[in-house]
JSON list of C-alpha atoms in Angstrom, two decimals:
[
{"chain": "A", "resi": 1, "resn": "MET", "atom": "CA", "xyz": [23.86, -36.26, -16.87]},
{"chain": "A", "resi": 2, "resn": "GLY", "atom": "CA", "xyz": [27.08, -37.53, -18.23]},
{"chain": "A", "resi": 3, "resn": "ARG", "atom": "CA", "xyz": [29.86, -39.21, -16.34]},
{"chain": "A", "resi": 4, "resn": "GLU", "atom": "CA", "xyz": [31.41, -37.48, -13.35]},
{"chain": "A", "resi": 5, "resn": "GLY", "atom": "CA", "xyz": [28.16, -35.53, -12.69]},
{"chain": "A", "resi": 6, "resn": "ARG", "atom": "CA", "xyz": [28.64, -33.14, -15.60]},
{"chain": "A", "resi": 7, "resn": "ARG", "atom": "CA", "xyz": [25.69, -32.01, -17.71]},
{"chain": "A", "resi": 8, "resn": "GLU", "atom": "CA", "xyz": [25.53, -33.11, -21.30]},
{"chain": "A", "resi": 9, "resn": "PRO", "atom": "CA", "xyz": [25.88, -30.16, -23.69]},
{"chain": "A", "resi": 10, "resn": "THR", "atom": "CA", "xyz": [22.33, -30.71, -25.00]},
{"chain": "A", "resi": 11, "resn": "GLU", "atom": "CA", "xyz": [20.75, -30.17, -21.56]},
{"chain": "A", "resi": 12, "resn": "CYS", "atom": "CA", "xyz": [19.65, -26.54, -21.05]},
{"chain": "A", "resi": 13, "resn": "VAL", "atom": "CA", "xyz": [19.76, -24.90, -17.62]},
{"chain": "A", "resi": 14, "resn": "GLN", "atom": "CA", "xyz": [18.28, -21.50, -16.86]},
{"chain": "A", "resi": 15, "resn": "ILE", "atom": "CA", "xyz": [19.40, -19.47, -13.86]},
{"chain": "A", "resi": 16, "resn": "VAL", "atom": "CA", "xyz": [16.52, -17.77, -12.03]},
{"chain": "A", "resi": 17, "resn": "ALA", "atom": "CA", "xyz": [17.00, -14.96, -9.52]},
{"chain": "A", "resi": 18, "resn": "PHE", "atom": "CA", "xyz": [14.63, -14.83, -6.55]},
{"chain": "A", "resi": 19, "resn": "ASP", "atom": "CA", "xyz": [15.20, -12.79, -3.39]},
{"chain": "A", "resi": 20, "resn": "SER", "atom": "CA", "xyz": [18.80, -12.11, -4.45]},
{"chain": "A", "resi": 21, "resn": "LEU", "atom": "CA", "xyz": [19.52, -15.83, -4.65]},
{"chain": "A", "resi": 22, "resn": "PHE", "atom": "CA", "xyz": [20.10, -17.70, -7.88]},
{"chain": "A", "resi": 23, "resn": "TYR", "atom": "CA", "xyz": [18.56, -21.07, -8.63]},
{"chain": "A", "resi": 24, "resn": "PRO", "atom": "CA", "xyz": [19.39, -23.33, -11.56]},
{"chain": "A", "resi": 25, "resn": "ILE", "atom": "CA", "xyz": [16.26, -24.66, -13.26]},
{"chain": "A", "resi": 26, "resn": "PRO", "atom": "CA", "xyz": [16.66, -27.45, -15.81]},
{"chain": "A", "resi": 27, "resn": "GLY", "atom": "CA", "xyz": [15.31, -26.53, -19.26]},
{"chain": "A", "resi": 28, "resn": "CYS", "atom": "CA", "xyz": [12.48, -29.05, -19.06]},
{"chain": "A", "resi": 29, "resn": "LEU", "atom": "CA", "xyz": [11.13, -27.29, -15.95]},
{"chain": "A", "resi": 30, "resn": "TRP", "atom": "CA", "xyz": [11.67, -23.76, -17.27]},
{"chain": "A", "resi": 31, "resn": "ALA", "atom": "CA", "xyz": [8.50, -23.65, -19.36]},
{"chain": "A", "resi": 32, "resn": "SER", "atom": "CA", "xyz": [6.45, -25.05, -16.49]},
{"chain": "A", "resi": 33, "resn": "PHE", "atom": "CA", "xyz": [7.96, -22.50, -14.10]},
{"chain": "A", "resi": 34, "resn": "LEU", "atom": "CA", "xyz": [7.14, -19.59, -16.43]},
{"chain": "A", "resi": 35, "resn": "LYS", "atom": "CA", "xyz": [3.60, -20.84, -17.01]},
{"chain": "A", "resi": 36, "resn": "THR", "atom": "CA", "xyz": [2.97, -21.08, -13.25]},
{"chain": "A", "resi": 37, "resn": "LEU", "atom": "CA", "xyz": [4.52, -17.67, -12.62]},
{"chain": "A", "resi": 38, "resn": "LEU", "atom": "CA", "xyz": [2.42, -16.03, -15.33]},
{"chain": "A", "resi": 39, "resn": "SER", "atom": "CA", "xyz": [-0.78, -17.63, -14.06]},
{"chain": "A", "resi": 40, "resn": "LEU", "atom": "CA", "xyz": [-0.06, -16.30, -10.55]},
{"chain": "A", "resi": 41, "resn": "MET", "atom": "CA", "xyz": [0.61, -12.83, -11.92]},
{"chain": "A", "resi": 42, "resn": "GLN", "atom": "CA", "xyz": [-2.62, -12.83, -13.94]},
{"chain": "A", "resi": 43, "resn": "ARG", "atom": "CA", "xyz": [-5.00, -14.11, -11.26]},
{"chain": "A", "resi": 44, "resn": "PRO", "atom": "CA", "xyz": [-8.36, -12.37, -11.34]},
{"chain": "A", "resi": 45, "resn": "ASP", "atom": "CA", "xyz": [-8.71, -9.57, -8.81]},
{"chain": "A", "resi": 46, "resn": "PRO", "atom": "CA", "xyz": [-12.37, -8.42, -8.76]},
{"chain": "A", "resi": 47, "resn": "ARG", "atom": "CA", "xyz": [-11.72, -5.70, -6.16]},
{"chain": "A", "resi": 48, "resn": "ARG", "atom": "CA", "xyz": [-8.88, -4.23, -8.19]},
{"chain": "A", "resi": 49, "resn": "ASP", "atom": "CA", "xyz": [-11.04, -4.38, -11.34]},
{"chain": "A", "resi": 50, "resn": "ALA", "atom": "CA", "xyz": [-13.91, -2.65, -9.49]},
{"chain": "A", "resi": 51, "resn": "LEU", "atom": "CA", "xyz": [-11.53, 0.05, -8.20]},
{"chain": "A", "resi": 52, "resn": "LEU", "atom": "CA", "xyz": [-10.20, 0.68, -11.70]},
{"chain": "A", "resi": 53, "resn": "ASP", "atom": "CA", "xyz": [-13.78, 0.82, -13.01]},
{"chain": "A", "resi": 54, "resn": "TRP", "atom": "CA", "xyz": [-14.73, 3.35, -10.29]},
{"chain": "A", "resi": 55, "resn": "LEU", "atom": "CA", "xyz": [-11.73, 5.53, -11.13]},
{"chain": "A", "resi": 56, "resn": "ARG", "atom": "CA", "xyz": [-12.38, 5.46, -14.86]},
{"chain": "A", "resi": 57, "resn": "ASN", "atom": "CA", "xyz": [-16.18, 5.46, -15.08]},
{"chain": "A", "resi": 58, "resn": "ASP", "atom": "CA", "xyz": [-17.46, 7.13, -11.92]},
{"chain": "A", "resi": 59, "resn": "LEU", "atom": "CA", "xyz": [-14.66, 9.67, -11.43]},
{"chain": "A", "resi": 60, "resn": "HIS", "atom": "CA", "xyz": [-13.84, 9.97, -15.15]},
{"chain": "A", "resi": 61, "resn": "LEU", "atom": "CA", "xyz": [-10.09, 9.74, -14.53]},
{"chain": "A", "resi": 62, "resn": "ASN", "atom": "CA", "xyz": [-7.75, 8.67, -17.28]},
{"chain": "A", "resi": 63, "resn": "VAL", "atom": "CA", "xyz": [-6.08, 5.83, -15.36]},
{"chain": "A", "resi": 64, "resn": "GLU", "atom": "CA", "xyz": [-4.06, 3.39, -17.43]},
{"chain": "A", "resi": 65, "resn": "SER", "atom": "CA", "xyz": [-3.00, 1.04, -14.66]},
{"chain": "A", "resi": 66, "resn": "LEU", "atom": "CA", "xyz": [-2.70, 0.57, -10.92]},
{"chain": "A", "resi": 67, "resn": "VAL", "atom": "CA", "xyz": [0.64, -0.32, -9.34]},
{"chain": "A", "resi": 68, "resn": "THR", "atom": "CA", "xyz": [0.80, -1.70, -5.82]},
{"chain": "A", "resi": 69, "resn": "ALA", "atom": "CA", "xyz": [2.03, 1.11, -3.58]},
{"chain": "A", "resi": 70, "resn": "SER", "atom": "CA", "xyz": [1.90, -0.59, -0.18]},
{"chain": "A", "resi": 71, "resn": "SER", "atom": "CA", "xyz": [-0.22, -2.60, 2.14]},
{"chain": "A", "resi": 72, "resn": "ASP", "atom": "CA", "xyz": [-0.66, -2.60, 5.87]},
{"chain": "A", "resi": 73, "resn": "ALA", "atom": "CA", "xyz": [-1.74, -4.97, 8.61]},
{"chain": "A", "resi": 74, "resn": "SER", "atom": "CA", "xyz": [-5.40, -4.57, 7.72]},
{"chain": "A", "resi": 75, "resn": "PHE", "atom": "CA", "xyz": [-7.43, -5.60, 4.69]},
{"chain": "A", "resi": 76, "resn": "ARG", "atom": "CA", "xyz": [-6.68, -2.24, 3.04]},
{"chain": "A", "resi": 77, "resn": "ARG", "atom": "CA", "xyz": [-4.58, -2.11, -0.11]},
{"chain": "A", "resi": 78, "resn": "TYR", "atom": "CA", "xyz": [-3.00, 0.92, -1.72]},
{"chain": "A", "resi": 79, "resn": "PHE", "atom": "CA", "xyz": [-2.29, 1.44, -5.41]},
{"chain": "A", "resi": 80, "resn": "ARG", "atom": "CA", "xyz": [-0.37, 4.23, -7.12]},
{"chain": "A", "resi": 81, "resn": "PHE", "atom": "CA", "xyz": [-1.52, 5.62, -10.45]},
{"chain": "A", "resi": 82, "resn": "ASN", "atom": "CA", "xyz": [-0.45, 8.43, -12.74]},
{"chain": "A", "resi": 83, "resn": "LEU", "atom": "CA", "xyz": [-2.70, 11.38, -13.30]},
{"chain": "A", "resi": 84, "resn": "GLY", "atom": "CA", "xyz": [-0.96, 13.65, -15.76]},
{"chain": "A", "resi": 85, "resn": "GLU", "atom": "CA", "xyz": [2.25, 14.89, -14.14]},
{"chain": "A", "resi": 86, "resn": "GLU", "atom": "CA", "xyz": [1.18, 13.75, -10.66]},
{"chain": "A", "resi": 87, "resn": "THR", "atom": "CA", "xyz": [0.69, 10.43, -8.95]},
{"chain": "A", "resi": 88, "resn": "ARG", "atom": "CA", "xyz": [-2.22, 9.62, -6.68]},
{"chain": "A", "resi": 89, "resn": "ILE", "atom": "CA", "xyz": [-3.03, 6.78, -4.32]},
{"chain": "A", "resi": 90, "resn": "ALA", "atom": "CA", "xyz": [-6.16, 4.67, -4.67]},
{"chain": "A", "resi": 91, "resn": "MET", "atom": "CA", "xyz": [-7.18, 2.88, -1.49]},
{"chain": "A", "resi": 92, "resn": "ASP", "atom": "CA", "xyz": [-9.21, -0.32, -1.51]},
{"chain": "A", "resi": 93, "resn": "ALA", "atom": "CA", "xyz": [-10.83, -1.03, 1.85]},
{"chain": "A", "resi": 94, "resn": "PRO", "atom": "CA", "xyz": [-13.30, -3.91, 1.39]},
{"chain": "A", "resi": 95, "resn": "PRO", "atom": "CA", "xyz": [-16.53, -2.94, 3.22]},
{"chain": "A", "resi": 96, "resn": "PRO", "atom": "CA", "xyz": [-17.14, -6.33, 4.84]},
{"chain": "A", "resi": 97, "resn": "GLN", "atom": "CA", "xyz": [-13.81, -5.98, 6.68]},
{"chain": "A", "resi": 98, "resn": "GLU", "atom": "CA", "xyz": [-13.14, -2.23, 6.65]},
{"chain": "A", "resi": 99, "resn": "ASN", "atom": "CA", "xyz": [-15.15, 0.94, 7.16]},
{"chain": "A", "resi": 100, "resn": "ILE", "atom": "CA", "xyz": [-13.61, 4.06, 5.64]},
{"chain": "A", "resi": 101, "resn": "LEU", "atom": "CA", "xyz": [-15.81, 6.51, 7.58]},
{"chain": "A", "resi": 102, "resn": "PRO", "atom": "CA", "xyz": [-13.53, 6.52, 10.68]},
{"chain": "A", "resi": 103, "resn": "PHE", "atom": "CA", "xyz": [-10.55, 7.03, 8.33]},
{"chain": "A", "resi": 104, "resn": "LEU", "atom": "CA", "xyz": [-12.27, 10.07, 6.78]},
{"chain": "A", "resi": 105, "resn": "LYS", "atom": "CA", "xyz": [-13.18, 11.49, 10.19]},
{"chain": "A", "resi": 106, "resn": "THR", "atom": "CA", "xyz": [-9.71, 10.91, 11.63]},
{"chain": "A", "resi": 107, "resn": "ALA", "atom": "CA", "xyz": [-8.05, 12.53, 8.61]},
{"chain": "A", "resi": 108, "resn": "GLU", "atom": "CA", "xyz": [-10.21, 15.64, 9.10]},
{"chain": "A", "resi": 109, "resn": "LEU", "atom": "CA", "xyz": [-9.54, 15.75, 12.86]},
{"chain": "A", "resi": 110, "resn": "LEU", "atom": "CA", "xyz": [-5.79, 15.48, 12.27]},
{"chain": "A", "resi": 111, "resn": "ARG", "atom": "CA", "xyz": [-5.84, 18.10, 9.51]},
{"chain": "A", "resi": 112, "resn": "THR", "atom": "CA", "xyz": [-7.72, 20.61, 11.72]},
{"chain": "A", "resi": 113, "resn": "ARG", "atom": "CA", "xyz": [-5.01, 20.13, 14.34]},
{"chain": "A", "resi": 114, "resn": "GLY", "atom": "CA", "xyz": [-2.20, 20.97, 11.94]},
{"chain": "A", "resi": 115, "resn": "VAL", "atom": "CA", "xyz": [-1.10, 17.43, 11.14]},
{"chain": "A", "resi": 116, "resn": "THR", "atom": "CA", "xyz": [-0.16, 16.76, 7.53]},
{"chain": "A", "resi": 117, "resn": "THR", "atom": "CA", "xyz": [-2.48, 14.10, 6.16]},
{"chain": "A", "resi": 118, "resn": "PRO", "atom": "CA", "xyz": [-3.15, 12.91, 2.62]},
{"chain": "A", "resi": 119, "resn": "GLN", "atom": "CA", "xyz": [-5.67, 15.05, 0.80]},
{"chain": "A", "resi": 120, "resn": "ILE", "atom": "CA", "xyz": [-8.80, 13.06, 0.07]},
{"chain": "A", "resi": 121, "resn": "PHE", "atom": "CA", "xyz": [-9.93, 13.79, -3.48]},
{"chain": "A", "resi": 122, "resn": "ALA", "atom": "CA", "xyz": [-12.77, 11.28, -3.65]},
{"chain": "A", "resi": 123, "resn": "ALA", "atom": "CA", "xyz": [-14.34, 8.60, -1.46]},
{"chain": "A", "resi": 124, "resn": "ASN", "atom": "CA", "xyz": [-17.08, 6.03, -1.81]},
{"chain": "A", "resi": 125, "resn": "ALA", "atom": "CA", "xyz": [-17.87, 4.45, 1.56]},
{"chain": "A", "resi": 126, "resn": "GLU", "atom": "CA", "xyz": [-20.29, 1.94, 0.06]},
{"chain": "A", "resi": 127, "resn": "LEU", "atom": "CA", "xyz": [-17.58, 0.53, -2.22]},
{"chain": "A", "resi": 128, "resn": "GLY", "atom": "CA", "xyz": [-14.71, 1.16, 0.20]},
{"chain": "A", "resi": 129, "resn": "PHE", "atom": "CA", "xyz": [-12.66, 3.21, -2.29]},
{"chain": "A", "resi": 130, "resn": "MET", "atom": "CA", "xyz": [-10.72, 6.47, -1.91]},
{"chain": "A", "resi": 131, "resn": "VAL", "atom": "CA", "xyz": [-8.37, 8.61, -3.96]},
{"chain": "A", "resi": 132, "resn": "LEU", "atom": "CA", "xyz": [-5.66, 10.26, -1.89]},
{"chain": "A", "resi": 133, "resn": "SER", "atom": "CA", "xyz": [-2.69, 12.52, -2.50]},
{"chain": "A", "resi": 134, "resn": "ASP", "atom": "CA", "xyz": [0.60, 10.66, -2.79]},
{"chain": "A", "resi": 135, "resn": "PHE", "atom": "CA", "xyz": [3.28, 11.39, -0.19]},
{"chain": "A", "resi": 136, "resn": "GLY", "atom": "CA", "xyz": [5.74, 9.32, -2.24]},
{"chain": "A", "resi": 137, "resn": "HIS", "atom": "CA", "xyz": [7.51, 6.13, -1.29]},
{"chain": "A", "resi": 138, "resn": "THR", "atom": "CA", "xyz": [10.44, 7.47, 0.72]},
{"chain": "A", "resi": 139, "resn": "ALA", "atom": "CA", "xyz": [10.25, 6.59, 4.41]},
{"chain": "A", "resi": 140, "resn": "TYR", "atom": "CA", "xyz": [12.18, 8.31, 7.21]},
{"chain": "A", "resi": 141, "resn": "LEU", "atom": "CA", "xyz": [14.24, 5.20, 7.71]},
{"chain": "A", "resi": 142, "resn": "ASP", "atom": "CA", "xyz": [15.36, 5.30, 4.07]},
{"chain": "A", "resi": 143, "resn": "VAL", "atom": "CA", "xyz": [16.84, 8.81, 4.40]},
{"chain": "A", "resi": 144, "resn": "LEU", "atom": "CA", "xyz": [17.69, 9.05, 8.09]},
{"chain": "A", "resi": 145, "resn": "ASN", "atom": "CA", "xyz": [21.31, 9.97, 8.78]},
{"chain": "A", "resi": 146, "resn": "GLU", "atom": "CA", "xyz": [23.39, 11.90, 11.31]},
{"chain": "A", "resi": 147, "resn": "THR", "atom": "CA", "xyz": [22.69, 15.28, 9.71]},
{"chain": "A", "resi": 148, "resn": "ASN", "atom": "CA", "xyz": [18.89, 15.03, 9.51]},
{"chain": "A", "resi": 149, "resn": "VAL", "atom": "CA", "xyz": [17.94, 12.86, 12.48]},
{"chain": "A", "resi": 150, "resn": "ALA", "atom": "CA", "xyz": [17.33, 15.86, 14.77]},
{"chain": "A", "resi": 151, "resn": "PRO", "atom": "CA", "xyz": [15.05, 17.82, 12.41]},
{"chain": "A", "resi": 152, "resn": "LEU", "atom": "CA", "xyz": [13.13, 14.74, 11.21]},
{"chain": "A", "resi": 153, "resn": "TYR", "atom": "CA", "xyz": [12.50, 13.34, 14.68]},
{"chain": "A", "resi": 154, "resn": "GLY", "atom": "CA", "xyz": [12.03, 16.85, 16.08]},
{"chain": "A", "resi": 155, "resn": "GLY", "atom": "CA", "xyz": [9.22, 17.45, 13.59]},
{"chain": "A", "resi": 156, "resn": "ALA", "atom": "CA", "xyz": [7.62, 14.11, 14.39]},
{"chain": "A", "resi": 157, "resn": "LEU", "atom": "CA", "xyz": [7.79, 14.78, 18.14]},
{"chain": "A", "resi": 158, "resn": "ASP", "atom": "CA", "xyz": [6.34, 18.29, 17.66]},
{"chain": "A", "resi": 159, "resn": "THR", "atom": "CA", "xyz": [3.40, 16.74, 15.79]},
{"chain": "A", "resi": 160, "resn": "LEU", "atom": "CA", "xyz": [2.82, 14.18, 18.56]},
{"chain": "A", "resi": 161, "resn": "PHE", "atom": "CA", "xyz": [2.95, 16.96, 21.17]},
{"chain": "A", "resi": 162, "resn": "ARG", "atom": "CA", "xyz": [0.44, 19.05, 19.19]},
{"chain": "A", "resi": 163, "resn": "LEU", "atom": "CA", "xyz": [-1.89, 16.04, 18.96]},
{"chain": "A", "resi": 164, "resn": "GLN", "atom": "CA", "xyz": [-1.72, 15.44, 22.68]},
{"chain": "A", "resi": 165, "resn": "THR", "atom": "CA", "xyz": [-2.19, 19.05, 23.75]},
{"chain": "A", "resi": 166, "resn": "THR", "atom": "CA", "xyz": [-4.63, 20.56, 21.23]},
{"chain": "A", "resi": 167, "resn": "GLU", "atom": "CA", "xyz": [-8.04, 21.01, 22.74]},
{"chain": "A", "resi": 168, "resn": "ASN", "atom": "CA", "xyz": [-11.17, 20.20, 20.82]},
{"chain": "A", "resi": 169, "resn": "PRO", "atom": "CA", "xyz": [-13.10, 23.17, 19.49]},
{"chain": "A", "resi": 170, "resn": "GLU", "atom": "CA", "xyz": [-16.13, 23.94, 21.62]},
{"chain": "A", "resi": 171, "resn": "GLY", "atom": "CA", "xyz": [-18.90, 21.43, 21.10]},
{"chain": "A", "resi": 172, "resn": "GLU", "atom": "CA", "xyz": [-16.78, 19.04, 19.03]},
{"chain": "A", "resi": 173, "resn": "THR", "atom": "CA", "xyz": [-16.64, 15.46, 20.19]},
{"chain": "A", "resi": 174, "resn": "LEU", "atom": "CA", "xyz": [-13.98, 13.16, 18.85]},
{"chain": "A", "resi": 175, "resn": "ASP", "atom": "CA", "xyz": [-16.12, 10.06, 18.97]},
{"chain": "A", "resi": 176, "resn": "LEU", "atom": "CA", "xyz": [-13.12, 7.84, 18.33]},
{"chain": "A", "resi": 177, "resn": "PRO", "atom": "CA", "xyz": [-12.37, 4.63, 20.21]},
{"chain": "A", "resi": 178, "resn": "CYS", "atom": "CA", "xyz": [-9.56, 4.76, 22.74]},
{"chain": "A", "resi": 179, "resn": "TYR", "atom": "CA", "xyz": [-6.50, 3.06, 21.37]},
{"chain": "A", "resi": 180, "resn": "ASP", "atom": "CA", "xyz": [-5.98, 0.66, 24.22]},
{"chain": "A", "resi": 181, "resn": "GLU", "atom": "CA", "xyz": [-4.55, -2.83, 24.56]},
{"chain": "A", "resi": 182, "resn": "ALA", "atom": "CA", "xyz": [-7.85, -4.46, 23.54]},
{"chain": "A", "resi": 183, "resn": "LEU", "atom": "CA", "xyz": [-7.98, -2.49, 20.27]},
{"chain": "A", "resi": 184, "resn": "LEU", "atom": "CA", "xyz": [-4.32, -3.22, 19.60]},
{"chain": "A", "resi": 185, "resn": "ARG", "atom": "CA", "xyz": [-4.91, -6.97, 20.07]},
{"chain": "A", "resi": 186, "resn": "ARG", "atom": "CA", "xyz": [-7.90, -6.88, 17.68]},
{"chain": "A", "resi": 187, "resn": "GLU", "atom": "CA", "xyz": [-5.74, -5.24, 15.03]},
{"chain": "A", "resi": 188, "resn": "LEU", "atom": "CA", "xyz": [-2.98, -7.81, 15.42]}
]
């Protein structure tokens, strides 16, 4: 630095944006920063590689890449991929931590009761992989306004009412755990 705290003209400073904030990074640190960032972005991900292999080789889908779609509070991860004109969701639910069989059963129970659920195109319980229809990435909260709040929430409440009041077909047992405080605490 020169006198009065000013930078000498030969010293390079890059401005980096992160979380809508801007940080000056001196030129000598810029290369190190980029190298670290690239190494983090290219970390091996054996589960993701196995999922891509399953999609391409077992299901014979022409999948170029997987893009993170979302994640939740469990070990499950969701990836979006293009399939022609459509997009699909690939779910990775590692078997040591997750079991997709209850997911499959619950989806079927909900569907038979008139609840819109993702269509399950393929599933491999042993690997913990599924291919699901894609509902898109728009959430109610993103589009909620004064003109659509009543129909959107009305539809959601109708679905909850239908779930609570629909009787099981004769002989069918739900065989699902009660969602009580103990289960909630385990999930947290």
